[in-house]
Each structure stands twice: as C-alpha cells, then as structure tokens.
Amino acid sequence: MSRVVWRNGRLATMAGDQPWGWIADGALVTEGERLLWVGEAEQIPDLDFDAEHDLGGAVVTPGLIDCHTHLVYGGQRAREFELRLQGASYEEIARAGGGIRSTVAATREAGEDELLALAQRRLDALLAEGVTTIEIKSGYGLSLESEARSLRVARRLRGADVRCSYLGAHALPPEFEGRQDDYVEAVCDWMVRLQQDGLVDAVDAFCEGIGFTPAQTRRVFETARRLGLPVKLHAEQLSDQGGTQLACEYQALSCDHLEYLSPEGVAALVASGTVATLLPGAYYFLRETKLPPVAALRAAGVPIAISPDHNPGTSPTLSLLLMLNMACTLFRLTPEEALRGVTVNAARALGLGDRGQLVAGQRADFCAWDIAHPNELAYYFGRNPLRRAVRAGKIR
Ligand code: DI6
Ligand code: FE
C-alpha cells in the first residue's frame, strides 16, 4: 500500500476541541485509502514515504459530503418557476398535477443512459466544489421498474462515493389516483425487491399534506425496519405533521427541511440522536418565510447538516458552497457550523462513521482550498476556491 505525506497544509480537521479542529501548520499521511496520521508539521512520523506532496499552505478540509440530493431525473421545471413568480404556490401546482408529477413523466420517458448522462453532468458540478460523498434519492420513477432504473443510474455514477436512498413515497403516481394506501403497499413491496438487487442503502419518504400521512410513512418505515434498512424523512417542510417524532421512533439517520419543526420535534431529535438536515436552497427558492428553529436545535445540541437538496422543483442549485453561505445568511449558522454541516454532521446523516473529519483511521477524502482561513468557504458566494480534491487517497 502506498504511503504518502502531504506537507504544508492549514488543517480544518473538524475534530477535537479547537474551533474548526484547527492546526495552523499541519500535515497528513495517507496509506492507501486511509489517513494514517494527521497533526502538526513538526511531528510528522519518521516513516518511509512513497511520495510527497506540498499543499502550498492551502486550507485543508475533509472532503465535502452532500447528504440529500434528488440527482436522477429527466427534464426541468423553469416554467413552474415562472408560474410561482406570478403567484401560484408550490402546493397549488402540485395539486394541479404539475410539480413532482411532471418530473415523474419526464423521468419515465428518459432511457437509462440518458438519465445517467444528465445525472453525471450534475454530479460533475458538485465534484468541482469538492464533494467526495453524495446521497442520491430515487422518487421520480414511482414504479418498480422506473425506481430501479434511477437507483441503478445512481450506482453507475463516477467520481464520488454514492449512497442510495429509496424515496418511493415521494408523490402519488397518476395510475394510483385515489388509491394512496394501495400505492404505499406497492412502495413497500418494491422495497423488498430493490433491496434484493442491492440498490438501497436507506429509505426516505415525503411526510406532508401534499405527500404522505404519518400513518402511511409509518407503514413504509415498518417495512424498512423489517429489512434492516435505516430511514430518513422529508419532515415539516411545508407544515408540522409530527413526522419528525415518528421518524425518531425509528431512529432515523436524519430529518430534513424542518422549517415547521415543533419543540416536541426538537426533543425527539435529541432523544434519538438524529441529525437535523437543513436545506437553505429550497427555503430560498420557495421564498419560504418560516425559518427552521436553529437556535432551539443548537441549544439542544442536535447535530445540524446542510445540503443543496438538488432537485428540479424546489432547489435546482448544484452548489454546496453557496449553501454554506445561505446557511449563514438565511439560517444564522456560524461559518464553522455550516462547514460541520457538510462534513462531520453530513457523514452522520448518512450513517457513515468513517469520514467527515481529518483524523487517523478515516478515509483519505480531503480538499485543499486557495484561501487563508476556512471561514472564507461560507463567505464567498458564487466563487469556487477549490485547488484539488483527494478521494480515497487519490488526487481527483
Ligand atoms: N421536498 C422537496 O423540496 C423536494 N421533494 C420533497 O419532498 C421537491 C421535489 C420536487 O418538487 O420535484
Ligand atoms: Fe429533498
């Protein structure tokens, strides 16, 4: 296994007690896919190295983790954006058969290779900003065949580690009109098949007035539990359904959105150790005015993750760095909290304990940035200072 030393970095390890886990004059040693050692430059272990790199004083962070995306779909919804600007609400458009359903139609029409090309282009944009691990949801197929195709596409993408979430319970497909409970049964049956095919790492649902009820969500989660699959939930995005409390009964990895989260919901997150994933892009793009209860989450010690929630309806952005900025400007996170949200806490939102911090034993996923301090990552918006990304010990 090749052992490599990376000298002359300013490390934001996101570990330990120092703000940012800061090491002003640091170095890393990688061995194969792992970090063998991380620390002060003057304490580099006396070992033989197969190669040596100079980081040139760059700020080094863990590789960025996008823990919530809907990356695989056909078409786009710019026309819907125009309609919303003219006054139509997201819910009205959805109830009239637009919204998610229109993307479902476009996704079903697209061939697997076409979906792959579209998704790879989107992923490439995220990679360019330092993403090394990404979660990708299905949910625009809504039939066994089409959900399987989307998840296969997610598995075929190149450039990052991909975790697949099955989001069959995203919307009601037209062929199940008026038969929502039957559709939920189908979603559960398909889950078994998709898991057998190795396509599912976690199960998600959209618990909402225009989505699925808490009782239906519970049905989906019961099946996931029986199959040993972890769950996560789109919860309290447009209204308070108590989805968070329900998800926490199932030790959800994360609850996502949370604008309408109640104090009971915050308490449930604490009790189950579930991550709160905030999605400022969707908040911004829907021109939402109800803020997620960040101060309460912070006071309760709930780990907060941040993601662009890339999807064609409510958040067509492909910039994780822009979300760092928006998490600060819109949600009042600190720049350090925002970076935690796309590193250590995002890893936790995916149930991945082997990444998200620069510490020995973790995967050698890291980014070198042309900046002097990590707070600049949240400060610039619309500018990408990535110098290079290293994934599993290899320069990408
Ligand atoms: N909440 C969202 O913001 C996305 N899905 C969800 O459950 C939006 C999906 C879309 O509008 O296409
Ligand atoms: Fe989402």
CSV table of C-alpha atoms and ligand atoms in Angstrom, one decimal:
chain,number,residue,atom,x,y,z
A,1,MET,CA,0.0,0.0,0.0
A,2,SER,CA,1.4,3.3,-1.0
A,3,ARG,CA,2.2,5.7,1.9
A,4,VAL,CA,2.2,9.4,1.1
A,5,VAL,CA,3.0,12.5,3.1
A,6,TRP,CA,1.1,15.8,2.4
A,7,ARG,CA,3.1,18.7,3.9
A,8,ASN,CA,2.4,22.4,4.4
A,9,GLY,CA,-1.3,22.5,5.0
A,10,ARG,CA,-3.5,24.6,7.3
A,11,LEU,CA,-5.9,22.0,8.6
A,12,ALA,CA,-9.6,22.4,9.5
A,13,THR,CA,-9.8,18.8,10.9
A,14,MET,CA,-13.4,19.4,12.3
A,15,ALA,CA,-12.3,17.2,15.2
A,16,GLY,CA,-11.1,17.9,18.7
A,17,ASP,CA,-11.9,20.9,20.9
A,18,GLN,CA,-10.3,23.7,18.9
A,19,PRO,CA,-12.6,25.8,16.7
A,20,TRP,CA,-12.5,24.1,13.3
A,21,GLY,CA,-10.2,21.5,14.8
A,22,TRP,CA,-7.6,23.9,13.6
A,23,ILE,CA,-3.9,23.0,13.0
A,24,ALA,CA,-2.2,26.1,11.6
A,25,ASP,CA,0.9,24.3,10.4
A,26,GLY,CA,-0.2,20.8,9.7
A,27,ALA,CA,0.5,17.7,7.6
A,28,LEU,CA,-1.3,14.5,6.6
A,29,VAL,CA,0.0,11.0,6.0
A,30,THR,CA,-2.2,8.7,3.9
A,31,GLU,CA,-1.8,5.0,3.4
A,32,GLY,CA,-3.9,3.6,0.6
A,33,GLU,CA,-7.4,4.8,1.0
A,34,ARG,CA,-7.0,5.9,4.7
A,35,LEU,CA,-5.5,8.6,6.7
A,36,LEU,CA,-2.6,7.1,8.7
A,37,TRP,CA,-1.7,10.2,10.6
A,38,VAL,CA,-2.8,13.9,10.9
A,39,GLY,CA,-1.1,16.5,13.0
A,40,GLU,CA,1.5,19.3,13.5
A,41,ALA,CA,4.1,19.6,10.8
A,42,GLU,CA,6.9,19.3,13.2
A,43,GLN,CA,5.6,15.9,14.5
A,44,ILE,CA,5.4,14.1,11.2
A,45,PRO,CA,6.2,10.4,12.0
A,46,ASP,CA,9.6,9.2,10.9
A,47,LEU,CA,8.5,6.7,8.2
A,48,ASP,CA,9.4,5.9,4.6
A,49,PHE,CA,7.1,7.6,2.1
A,50,ASP,CA,6.5,6.5,-1.4
A,51,ALA,CA,5.5,10.0,-2.4
A,52,GLU,CA,5.4,13.5,-1.1
A,53,HIS,CA,3.1,16.5,-1.9
A,54,ASP,CA,3.4,20.1,-1.0
A,55,LEU,CA,0.0,21.6,-0.1
A,56,GLY,CA,1.4,25.0,-0.5
A,57,GLY,CA,-0.2,26.5,2.6
A,58,ALA,CA,-3.7,25.7,1.4
A,59,VAL,CA,-6.5,25.3,3.9
A,60,VAL,CA,-7.4,21.6,4.0
A,61,THR,CA,-10.8,20.3,5.0
A,62,PRO,CA,-12.5,16.9,4.9
A,63,GLY,CA,-13.9,16.1,1.6
A,64,LEU,CA,-17.4,17.6,1.3
A,65,ILE,CA,-20.4,15.4,1.8
A,66,ASP,CA,-23.8,16.2,0.1
A,67,CYS,CA,-26.2,14.2,2.3
A,68,HIS,CA,-29.5,15.0,0.4
A,69,THR,CA,-30.0,15.1,-3.4
A,70,HIS,CA,-32.5,14.1,-6.0
A,71,LEU,CA,-29.9,14.0,-8.7
A,72,VAL,CA,-31.5,11.5,-11.2
A,73,TYR,CA,-34.4,12.8,-13.2
A,74,GLY,CA,-35.5,13.9,-16.7
A,75,GLY,CA,-36.5,17.4,-17.7
A,76,GLN,CA,-36.5,20.6,-15.8
A,77,ARG,CA,-39.2,23.0,-14.3
A,78,ALA,CA,-38.3,26.5,-15.3
A,79,ARG,CA,-41.8,27.1,-16.4
A,80,GLU,CA,-43.1,26.2,-13.0
A,81,PHE,CA,-40.7,28.7,-11.5
A,82,GLU,CA,-42.3,31.4,-13.7
A,83,LEU,CA,-45.8,30.4,-12.6
A,84,ARG,CA,-44.7,30.6,-9.0
A,85,LEU,CA,-43.3,34.1,-9.6
A,86,GLN,CA,-46.7,35.0,-10.9
A,87,GLY,CA,-48.3,34.0,-7.7
A,88,ALA,CA,-49.0,30.2,-7.9
A,89,SER,CA,-47.9,28.3,-4.8
A,90,TYR,CA,-45.8,25.1,-4.9
A,91,GLU,CA,-48.8,23.2,-3.3
A,92,GLU,CA,-51.3,24.5,-5.9
A,93,ILE,CA,-49.0,23.5,-8.8
A,94,ALA,CA,-48.5,20.1,-7.2
A,95,ARG,CA,-52.3,19.5,-6.6
A,96,ALA,CA,-53.0,20.5,-10.2
A,97,GLY,CA,-50.7,17.7,-11.4
A,98,GLY,CA,-47.6,19.7,-12.1
A,99,GLY,CA,-44.7,19.7,-9.7
A,100,ILE,CA,-43.1,16.3,-8.8
A,101,ARG,CA,-45.6,14.5,-11.2
A,102,SER,CA,-44.3,16.4,-14.2
A,103,THR,CA,-40.8,15.4,-13.4
A,104,VAL,CA,-42.0,11.8,-13.0
A,105,ALA,CA,-43.4,11.9,-16.5
A,106,ALA,CA,-40.1,13.2,-17.9
A,107,THR,CA,-38.1,10.7,-15.9
A,108,ARG,CA,-40.2,7.7,-17.1
A,109,GLU,CA,-39.7,8.8,-20.7
A,110,ALA,CA,-35.9,9.0,-20.4
A,111,GLY,CA,-33.7,6.0,-21.1
A,112,GLU,CA,-31.2,4.7,-18.6
A,113,ASP,CA,-28.2,6.0,-20.4
A,114,GLU,CA,-29.8,9.4,-20.9
A,115,LEU,CA,-30.6,9.7,-17.2
A,116,LEU,CA,-27.0,8.7,-16.5
A,117,ALA,CA,-25.6,11.4,-18.7
A,118,LEU,CA,-27.8,14.0,-17.1
A,119,ALA,CA,-27.0,12.9,-13.6
A,120,GLN,CA,-23.3,12.7,-14.3
A,121,ARG,CA,-23.3,16.3,-15.5
A,122,ARG,CA,-25.0,17.4,-12.3
A,123,LEU,CA,-22.6,15.3,-10.2
A,124,ASP,CA,-19.6,16.8,-12.0
A,125,ALA,CA,-20.7,20.3,-10.9
A,126,LEU,CA,-20.8,19.1,-7.3
A,127,LEU,CA,-17.4,17.4,-7.7
A,128,ALA,CA,-15.9,20.6,-8.9
A,129,GLU,CA,-16.7,22.1,-5.5
A,130,GLY,CA,-15.1,19.3,-3.5
A,131,VAL,CA,-17.8,16.8,-3.0
A,132,THR,CA,-16.4,13.3,-2.3
A,133,THR,CA,-19.5,11.5,-0.9
A,134,ILE,CA,-23.1,12.1,-2.0
A,135,GLU,CA,-26.5,10.7,-1.2
A,136,ILE,CA,-28.9,10.3,-4.1
A,137,LYS,CA,-32.6,9.6,-3.8
A,138,SER,CA,-34.9,7.9,-6.2
A,139,GLY,CA,-38.5,9.2,-6.2
A,140,TYR,CA,-39.1,10.4,-9.7
A,141,GLY,CA,-39.9,7.0,-11.1
A,142,LEU,CA,-42.7,5.8,-8.8
A,143,SER,CA,-43.0,2.4,-10.4
A,144,LEU,CA,-40.8,-0.6,-9.6
A,145,GLU,CA,-39.1,-0.5,-13.0
A,146,SER,CA,-38.5,3.2,-13.1
A,147,GLU,CA,-37.4,3.5,-9.4
A,148,ALA,CA,-34.9,0.6,-10.1
A,149,ARG,CA,-33.6,2.4,-13.2
A,150,SER,CA,-33.0,5.6,-11.2
A,151,LEU,CA,-31.2,3.7,-8.4
A,152,ARG,CA,-29.1,1.8,-11.0
A,153,VAL,CA,-28.1,5.1,-12.6
A,154,ALA,CA,-27.1,6.4,-9.1
A,155,ARG,CA,-24.9,3.3,-8.6
A,156,ARG,CA,-23.2,3.8,-12.0
A,157,LEU,CA,-22.2,7.5,-11.4
A,158,ARG,CA,-18.4,8.2,-11.2
A,159,GLY,CA,-16.3,10.5,-9.1
A,160,ALA,CA,-17.8,10.2,-5.6
A,161,ASP,CA,-19.0,7.6,-3.2
A,162,VAL,CA,-22.7,7.3,-3.7
A,163,ARG,CA,-25.3,6.3,-1.0
A,164,CYS,CA,-28.7,5.4,-2.5
A,165,SER,CA,-32.0,6.3,-0.7
A,166,TYR,CA,-35.3,4.8,-1.9
A,167,LEU,CA,-37.9,7.5,-2.0
A,168,GLY,CA,-40.8,5.6,-3.5
A,169,ALA,CA,-43.1,7.5,-1.1
A,170,HIS,CA,-42.3,10.9,-2.7
A,171,ALA,CA,-45.6,11.5,-4.6
A,172,LEU,CA,-48.6,9.6,-5.8
A,173,PRO,CA,-48.2,8.4,-9.4
A,174,PRO,CA,-51.2,9.0,-11.7
A,175,GLU,CA,-52.0,5.3,-12.1
A,176,PHE,CA,-52.7,5.1,-8.3
A,177,GLU,CA,-55.0,8.2,-8.2
A,178,GLY,CA,-57.5,7.8,-5.4
A,179,ARG,CA,-55.7,4.7,-4.1
A,180,GLN,CA,-53.0,6.2,-1.9
A,181,ASP,CA,-52.9,3.3,0.6
A,182,ASP,CA,-52.6,0.8,-2.2
A,183,TYR,CA,-49.6,2.8,-3.5
A,184,VAL,CA,-48.0,2.7,-0.1
A,185,GLU,CA,-48.3,-1.1,-0.1
A,186,ALA,CA,-46.7,-1.2,-3.5
A,187,VAL,CA,-43.9,1.0,-2.3
A,188,CYS,CA,-43.3,-1.5,0.5
A,189,ASP,CA,-43.3,-4.5,-1.9
A,190,TRP,CA,-40.9,-2.8,-4.3
A,191,MET,CA,-38.6,-2.0,-1.4
A,192,VAL,CA,-38.0,-5.7,-0.8
A,193,ARG,CA,-37.2,-6.2,-4.5
A,194,LEU,CA,-34.9,-3.2,-4.7
A,195,GLN,CA,-33.0,-4.2,-1.6
A,196,GLN,CA,-32.5,-7.7,-3.0
A,197,ASP,CA,-31.0,-6.1,-6.1
A,198,GLY,CA,-28.5,-4.2,-3.8
A,199,LEU,CA,-29.9,-0.8,-4.8
A,200,VAL,CA,-31.0,0.6,-1.4
A,201,ASP,CA,-28.8,1.9,1.4
A,202,ALA,CA,-31.6,3.8,3.2
A,203,VAL,CA,-35.3,4.6,2.9
A,204,ASP,CA,-36.8,8.1,2.7
A,205,ALA,CA,-40.4,9.4,2.5
A,206,PHE,CA,-42.2,12.8,2.0
A,207,CYS,CA,-44.4,13.2,5.0
A,208,GLU,CA,-46.6,16.2,4.1
A,209,GLY,CA,-50.1,17.4,3.3
A,210,ILE,CA,-49.3,17.0,-0.4
A,211,GLY,CA,-47.2,13.9,0.3
A,212,PHE,CA,-47.9,11.0,2.6
A,213,THR,CA,-49.6,10.9,6.0
A,214,PRO,CA,-47.7,10.0,9.2
A,215,ALA,CA,-49.7,6.6,9.2
A,216,GLN,CA,-48.5,5.9,5.6
A,217,THR,CA,-45.0,6.9,6.5
A,218,ARG,CA,-45.1,4.5,9.4
A,219,ARG,CA,-46.1,1.7,7.1
A,220,VAL,CA,-43.0,2.4,4.9
A,221,PHE,CA,-40.7,2.6,7.9
A,222,GLU,CA,-42.1,-0.6,9.4
A,223,THR,CA,-41.0,-2.4,6.1
A,224,ALA,CA,-37.7,-0.7,6.2
A,225,ARG,CA,-37.1,-1.8,9.8
A,226,ARG,CA,-38.0,-5.4,8.9
A,227,LEU,CA,-35.4,-5.3,6.1
A,228,GLY,CA,-32.8,-3.8,8.4
A,229,LEU,CA,-32.7,-0.5,6.4
A,230,PRO,CA,-32.1,2.8,8.1
A,231,VAL,CA,-34.6,5.6,7.5
A,232,LYS,CA,-34.7,9.3,6.9
A,233,LEU,CA,-37.5,11.7,6.3
A,234,HIS,CA,-38.6,14.8,4.5
A,235,ALA,CA,-40.3,16.3,7.5
A,236,GLU,CA,-42.1,19.5,8.5
A,237,GLN,CA,-41.1,21.3,5.2
A,238,LEU,CA,-44.5,23.0,4.5
A,239,SER,CA,-46.4,22.2,7.7
A,240,ASP,CA,-46.0,20.5,11.0
A,241,GLN,CA,-47.1,16.9,10.6
A,242,GLY,CA,-45.2,15.5,13.5
A,243,GLY,CA,-43.2,13.5,11.0
A,244,THR,CA,-40.0,14.1,13.0
A,245,GLN,CA,-41.3,12.4,16.1
A,246,LEU,CA,-42.4,9.5,14.0
A,247,ALA,CA,-39.1,9.2,12.2
A,248,CYS,CA,-37.3,9.4,15.6
A,249,GLU,CA,-39.3,6.3,16.8
A,250,TYR,CA,-37.4,4.5,14.0
A,251,GLN,CA,-34.0,6.1,15.0
A,252,ALA,CA,-33.9,8.0,11.7
A,253,LEU,CA,-30.5,8.9,10.5
A,254,SER,CA,-31.8,12.4,9.7
A,255,CYS,CA,-34.9,14.5,9.4
A,256,ASP,CA,-34.6,17.0,6.6
A,257,HIS,CA,-36.1,20.5,5.9
A,258,LEU,CA,-37.7,21.2,9.3
A,259,GLU,CA,-38.9,24.7,8.8
A,260,TYR,CA,-42.1,23.9,10.7
A,261,LEU,CA,-40.4,21.7,13.4
A,262,SER,CA,-42.1,22.0,16.9
A,263,PRO,CA,-40.4,21.9,20.3
A,264,GLU,CA,-41.6,18.3,20.6
A,265,GLY,CA,-39.8,17.6,17.3
A,266,VAL,CA,-36.6,19.1,18.7
A,267,ALA,CA,-36.9,16.9,21.8
A,268,ALA,CA,-37.4,13.8,19.7
A,269,LEU,CA,-34.3,14.5,17.6
A,270,VAL,CA,-32.3,14.8,20.8
A,271,ALA,CA,-33.7,11.5,22.2
A,272,SER,CA,-32.9,9.5,19.1
A,273,GLY,CA,-29.6,11.2,18.2
A,274,THR,CA,-31.0,12.1,14.8
A,275,VAL,CA,-29.3,14.7,12.6
A,276,ALA,CA,-31.3,17.8,11.5
A,277,THR,CA,-30.6,18.4,7.9
A,278,LEU,CA,-31.3,22.0,6.8
A,279,LEU,CA,-31.8,22.8,3.1
A,280,PRO,CA,-31.5,26.6,2.6
A,281,GLY,CA,-31.7,26.3,-1.2
A,282,ALA,CA,-35.3,25.0,-1.0
A,283,TYR,CA,-36.2,27.6,1.6
A,284,TYR,CA,-34.8,30.4,-0.6
A,285,PHE,CA,-36.2,29.1,-3.9
A,286,LEU,CA,-39.7,28.7,-2.5
A,287,ARG,CA,-39.4,32.1,-0.9
A,288,GLU,CA,-40.4,30.4,2.4
A,289,THR,CA,-40.6,32.8,5.3
A,290,LYS,CA,-40.8,30.3,8.2
A,291,LEU,CA,-37.3,29.7,9.5
A,292,PRO,CA,-36.2,26.3,10.9
A,293,PRO,CA,-35.7,26.6,14.7
A,294,VAL,CA,-32.0,26.8,14.5
A,295,ALA,CA,-31.5,28.4,18.0
A,296,ALA,CA,-33.5,25.6,19.6
A,297,LEU,CA,-31.6,22.9,17.7
A,298,ARG,CA,-28.3,24.5,18.7
A,299,ALA,CA,-29.3,24.8,22.3
A,300,ALA,CA,-30.5,21.2,22.4
A,301,GLY,CA,-27.2,20.0,20.9
A,302,VAL,CA,-28.8,18.5,17.8
A,303,PRO,CA,-26.2,17.9,15.0
A,304,ILE,CA,-27.1,20.1,12.0
A,305,ALA,CA,-26.2,19.1,8.4
A,306,ILE,CA,-26.6,21.3,5.4
A,307,SER,CA,-27.3,20.3,1.8
A,308,PRO,CA,-28.4,21.9,-1.5
A,309,ASP,CA,-31.3,19.4,-1.8
A,310,HIS,CA,-30.7,19.5,-5.6
A,311,ASN,CA,-34.0,18.8,-7.3
A,312,PRO,CA,-35.8,20.4,-10.3
A,313,GLY,CA,-38.7,21.7,-8.3
A,314,THR,CA,-37.6,23.5,-5.2
A,315,SER,CA,-33.8,23.7,-5.4
A,316,PRO,CA,-32.1,23.5,-8.8
A,317,THR,CA,-28.8,24.6,-7.4
A,318,LEU,CA,-25.7,22.5,-7.7
A,319,SER,CA,-23.5,24.5,-5.4
A,320,LEU,CA,-22.7,23.2,-1.9
A,321,LEU,CA,-20.5,26.2,-1.3
A,322,LEU,CA,-23.5,28.5,-2.0
A,323,MET,CA,-25.4,26.6,0.7
A,324,LEU,CA,-22.7,27.3,3.2
A,325,ASN,CA,-23.2,31.0,2.6
A,326,MET,CA,-27.0,30.7,2.7
A,327,ALA,CA,-27.0,28.6,5.9
A,328,CYS,CA,-25.2,31.6,7.5
A,329,THR,CA,-27.1,34.5,5.9
A,330,LEU,CA,-30.6,32.9,5.9
A,331,PHE,CA,-30.5,30.5,8.9
A,332,ARG,CA,-27.8,32.2,11.0
A,333,LEU,CA,-25.5,29.3,11.3
A,334,THR,CA,-21.9,30.3,12.0
A,335,PRO,CA,-19.4,29.5,9.2
A,336,GLU,CA,-18.0,26.8,11.4
A,337,GLU,CA,-21.4,25.2,12.0
A,338,ALA,CA,-22.0,25.4,8.2
A,339,LEU,CA,-18.8,23.5,7.4
A,340,ARG,CA,-19.6,20.9,10.1
A,341,GLY,CA,-22.9,20.6,8.3
A,342,VAL,CA,-21.2,19.4,5.1
A,343,THR,CA,-18.5,17.3,6.7
A,344,VAL,CA,-18.8,15.5,10.0
A,345,ASN,CA,-22.6,16.0,10.5
A,346,ALA,CA,-23.4,15.2,6.9
A,347,ALA,CA,-21.4,11.9,7.3
A,348,ARG,CA,-23.6,11.2,10.4
A,349,ALA,CA,-26.7,11.9,8.4
A,350,LEU,CA,-25.7,9.1,6.1
A,351,GLY,CA,-24.7,6.8,8.9
A,352,LEU,CA,-21.1,6.9,7.8
A,353,GLY,CA,-18.6,6.9,10.7
A,354,ASP,CA,-15.5,6.6,8.6
A,355,ARG,CA,-15.4,10.1,7.1
A,356,GLY,CA,-16.1,13.8,7.7
A,357,GLN,CA,-13.1,14.6,9.8
A,358,LEU,CA,-9.4,14.7,9.3
A,359,VAL,CA,-8.3,12.1,11.8
A,360,ALA,CA,-6.2,8.9,11.6
A,361,GLY,CA,-8.2,5.9,10.5
A,362,GLN,CA,-10.8,7.8,8.5
A,363,ARG,CA,-10.9,7.7,4.7
A,364,ALA,CA,-8.4,9.9,3.0
A,365,ASP,CA,-11.0,12.2,1.5
A,366,PHE,CA,-9.9,15.8,1.7
A,367,CYS,CA,-10.0,19.2,-0.2
A,368,ALA,CA,-7.2,21.8,-0.5
A,369,TRP,CA,-8.6,25.3,-0.9
A,370,ASP,CA,-7.0,28.5,-2.1
A,371,ILE,CA,-8.0,30.5,1.0
A,372,ALA,CA,-6.3,31.6,4.2
A,373,HIS,CA,-9.0,30.6,6.7
A,374,PRO,CA,-11.9,28.1,6.5
A,375,ASN,CA,-14.5,30.9,7.3
A,376,GLU,CA,-13.9,32.0,3.7
A,377,LEU,CA,-15.7,29.0,2.4
A,378,ALA,CA,-19.0,30.4,3.7
A,379,TYR,CA,-18.1,34.0,2.9
A,380,TYR,CA,-17.6,33.9,-0.8
A,381,PHE,CA,-20.7,33.1,-2.8
A,382,GLY,CA,-20.6,32.3,-6.4
A,383,ARG,CA,-16.9,31.7,-6.3
A,384,ASN,CA,-15.1,28.3,-6.0
A,385,PRO,CA,-11.6,28.3,-4.4
A,386,LEU,CA,-11.1,24.6,-4.7
A,387,ARG,CA,-7.5,23.8,-5.6
A,388,ARG,CA,-7.7,20.0,-5.5
A,389,ALA,CA,-9.8,17.2,-4.1
A,390,VAL,CA,-8.3,13.9,-2.9
A,391,ARG,CA,-10.7,10.9,-2.6
A,392,ALA,CA,-9.6,7.6,-1.0
A,393,GLY,CA,-6.0,8.8,-1.1
A,394,LYS,CA,-6.1,9.6,-4.8
A,395,ILE,CA,-5.9,13.1,-6.4
A,396,ARG,CA,-9.1,13.5,-8.4
B,1,DI6,N1,-39.4,18.2,-0.9
B,1,DI6,C1,-38.7,18.9,-1.8
B,1,DI6,O1,-38.3,20.0,-1.6
B,1,DI6,C2,-38.4,18.1,-3.0
B,1,DI6,N2,-39.0,16.9,-2.6
B,1,DI6,C3,-39.6,17.0,-1.4
B,1,DI6,O2,-40.2,16.0,-0.9
B,1,DI6,C4,-39.1,18.7,-4.1
B,1,DI6,C5,-39.3,17.8,-5.3
B,1,DI6,C6,-39.8,18.4,-6.5
B,1,DI6,O3,-40.5,19.5,-6.4
B,1,DI6,O4,-39.6,17.9,-7.6
B,2,FE,FE,-35.5,16.7,-0.9
